[in-house]
XYZ file of C-alpha atoms in Angstrom:
201
model
C -6.639 -22.310 -1.573
C -6.756 -23.125 2.152
C -7.573 -20.390 4.616
C -5.866 -21.118 7.927
C -5.402 -19.398 11.246
C -1.796 -18.477 11.972
C -0.820 -19.635 15.489
C 1.566 -16.705 15.939
C -0.386 -13.634 14.810
C -3.908 -15.129 15.156
C -4.871 -13.903 11.691
C -6.791 -15.998 9.157
C -4.718 -15.964 5.993
C -4.314 -17.571 2.591
C -0.800 -18.980 2.891
C 2.070 -18.204 0.521
C 3.210 -20.891 -1.934
C 6.134 -21.784 0.348
C 3.796 -22.372 3.284
C 4.444 -19.175 5.242
C 1.999 -16.702 6.761
C 1.864 -13.507 4.615
C 1.318 -11.410 7.734
C 4.171 -12.562 10.006
C 6.076 -15.058 7.770
C 5.676 -17.917 10.261
C 6.241 -21.308 8.603
C 2.858 -23.042 8.379
C 3.883 -26.123 6.367
C 1.253 -25.587 3.712
C -1.511 -25.433 6.275
C -0.801 -28.987 7.524
C 1.185 -28.096 10.598
C -0.155 -29.423 13.866
C 0.227 -25.920 15.249
C -2.031 -24.269 12.688
C -5.795 -24.372 12.686
C -7.543 -25.017 9.385
C -10.597 -22.804 9.166
C -13.789 -24.728 8.275
C -15.295 -23.812 4.932
C -18.896 -23.675 3.770
C -20.266 -25.406 0.677
C -19.458 -22.296 -1.354
C -15.777 -22.710 -0.501
C -15.530 -19.744 1.868
C -15.239 -19.533 5.610
C -18.207 -18.661 7.810
C -18.734 -15.070 6.628
C -16.829 -12.413 4.782
C -17.493 -10.065 7.689
C -15.863 -12.468 10.127
C -12.864 -12.854 7.843
C -12.442 -9.125 7.391
C -12.551 -8.636 11.148
C -9.826 -11.186 11.804
C -7.781 -10.154 8.736
C -7.746 -6.523 9.882
C -4.087 -5.679 10.636
C -5.183 -3.823 13.762
C -6.138 -7.218 15.228
C -2.812 -8.842 14.429
C -0.397 -9.339 17.287
C 2.547 -7.555 15.736
C 4.549 -4.474 16.561
C 4.003 -3.012 13.097
C 2.354 0.399 13.099
C -0.434 0.527 10.485
C -2.069 3.676 9.163
C -5.841 3.023 9.220
C -6.165 4.515 5.740
C -3.588 2.028 4.426
C -6.096 -0.829 4.765
C -8.387 0.412 1.991
C -8.221 2.538 -1.150
C -7.874 6.134 0.020
C -6.806 8.559 -2.703
C -5.825 11.337 -0.296
C -3.667 8.898 1.683
C -2.004 7.641 -1.501
C -1.222 11.135 -2.770
C -0.361 13.024 0.406
C 0.491 10.794 3.382
C 4.097 9.981 4.272
C 3.047 6.932 6.301
C 2.541 3.357 5.181
C 3.484 1.356 2.098
C 2.323 1.083 -1.502
C 3.214 -1.567 -4.105
C 4.695 -0.975 -7.541
C 1.322 -0.861 -9.288
C 0.067 2.045 -7.183
C 3.426 3.823 -7.446
C 3.272 3.815 -11.246
C -0.431 4.651 -11.364
C 0.103 7.636 -9.069
C 3.233 8.703 -10.976
C 1.358 8.751 -14.298
C -2.150 9.795 -13.282
C -1.147 12.182 -10.474
C 0.352 14.846 -12.773
C -2.664 14.560 -15.095
C -5.023 15.056 -12.150
C -3.217 18.193 -10.995
C -3.088 19.499 -14.574
C -6.864 19.087 -14.917
C -7.463 20.819 -11.576
C -5.119 23.645 -12.580
C -6.913 24.063 -15.927
C -10.318 24.205 -14.245
C -9.048 26.738 -11.706
C -7.542 28.969 -14.405
C -10.744 28.841 -16.458
C -12.891 29.684 -13.448
C -10.705 32.524 -12.199
C -9.949 34.083 -15.595
C -7.692 37.119 -15.184
C -8.133 37.238 -11.431
C -5.171 38.443 -9.406
C -5.153 35.238 -7.361
C -4.365 32.997 -10.354
C -0.681 33.125 -9.467
C -1.383 32.160 -5.855
C -3.620 29.262 -6.881
C -0.968 28.033 -9.313
C 1.669 28.195 -6.571
C -0.509 26.220 -4.153
C -1.195 23.550 -6.777
C 2.508 23.345 -7.614
C 3.357 22.818 -3.947
C 0.633 20.148 -3.674
C 2.008 18.371 -6.749
C 5.573 18.343 -5.397
C 4.397 17.091 -1.991
C 2.341 14.372 -3.680
C 5.346 13.172 -5.676
C 7.388 13.022 -2.463
C 4.643 11.188 -0.551
C 4.203 8.548 -3.252
C 7.958 7.991 -3.476
C 8.368 7.779 0.300
C 5.651 5.124 0.645
C 7.242 3.093 -2.179
C 10.595 3.292 -0.370
C 8.833 2.138 2.796
C 7.572 -0.896 0.871
C 11.218 -1.681 0.109
C 12.094 -1.341 3.799
C 13.998 1.903 3.205
C 13.776 5.291 4.895
C 11.987 8.058 3.039
C 15.183 10.107 3.207
C 16.438 8.098 0.216
C 14.129 10.317 -1.840
C 16.947 12.869 -1.780
C 18.671 10.746 -4.444
C 15.756 11.494 -6.747
C 16.896 15.106 -7.011
C 20.365 14.181 -8.273
C 20.783 14.555 -12.060
C 21.121 11.263 -13.893
C 21.570 8.816 -11.033
C 18.455 10.116 -9.285
C 16.179 9.363 -12.232
C 17.734 5.904 -12.655
C 17.266 5.175 -8.946
C 13.618 6.238 -8.908
C 12.648 4.620 -12.206
C 14.434 1.291 -12.045
C 14.994 0.482 -8.385
C 12.087 2.185 -6.632
C 9.724 1.605 -9.532
C 10.581 -1.996 -10.393
C 11.987 -3.654 -7.268
C 9.548 -5.953 -5.471
C 8.585 -4.762 -1.990
C 9.470 -6.366 1.329
C 7.516 -9.553 1.827
C 5.383 -9.473 4.947
C 5.239 -6.605 7.450
C 8.173 -4.299 8.029
C 8.747 -1.322 10.324
C 6.707 0.934 8.024
C 3.534 -1.144 7.844
C 1.889 -4.357 6.751
C 2.516 -5.814 3.297
C -0.068 -4.105 1.022
C -0.246 -7.237 -1.134
C -1.727 -9.279 1.731
C -4.756 -7.073 2.350
C -7.584 -8.739 0.469
C -10.931 -10.426 1.066
C -12.167 -13.928 0.295
C -13.639 -12.906 -3.047
C -10.241 -11.791 -4.302
C -11.060 -8.085 -4.093
C -8.276 -5.972 -2.680
C -8.837 -4.203 0.596
C -5.675 -2.198 0.043
C -3.792 -0.910 -2.965
C -2.359 -3.870 -4.832
């Protein structure tokens, strides 16, 4: 897989199958365009250094108008569960939707066991409930952002019947916007040369 330098956003990328830049969607003609620079590779099949690649692949260095949350460029559990900014793909949406409630349940159980019959058990339970609801909203909002939609569409999730269908089938199964959109860079394009994800994929 060729690693080339996009002439528009100046980012070294592994091009999409149709020959476009995954960062800005510029047509690169499979890396053979006279306007694109093929990055020299070493005998191991990688470019000069992983560090150099990560520096140039960092969305903060791309010449786009997309606003990127710094925590969206690597795995940050607090960002995934509580931030309303950025984008997450389907895999992280489902993982957070399944594992998130289990995590809060474990924390609640530990808190109840530690506090016993303390008078603040009710307060702790209320705080954890609020945190769980906020987390569900944050995860849903970032998934909507990946679809190019405003987080306000989460209101549909509270409607009986249609809300559950909307969240489960459309938000949960629809593929996200390809390339950057107004909510952030495509989370599926943030990776390093060894195939490890630098973001949530």
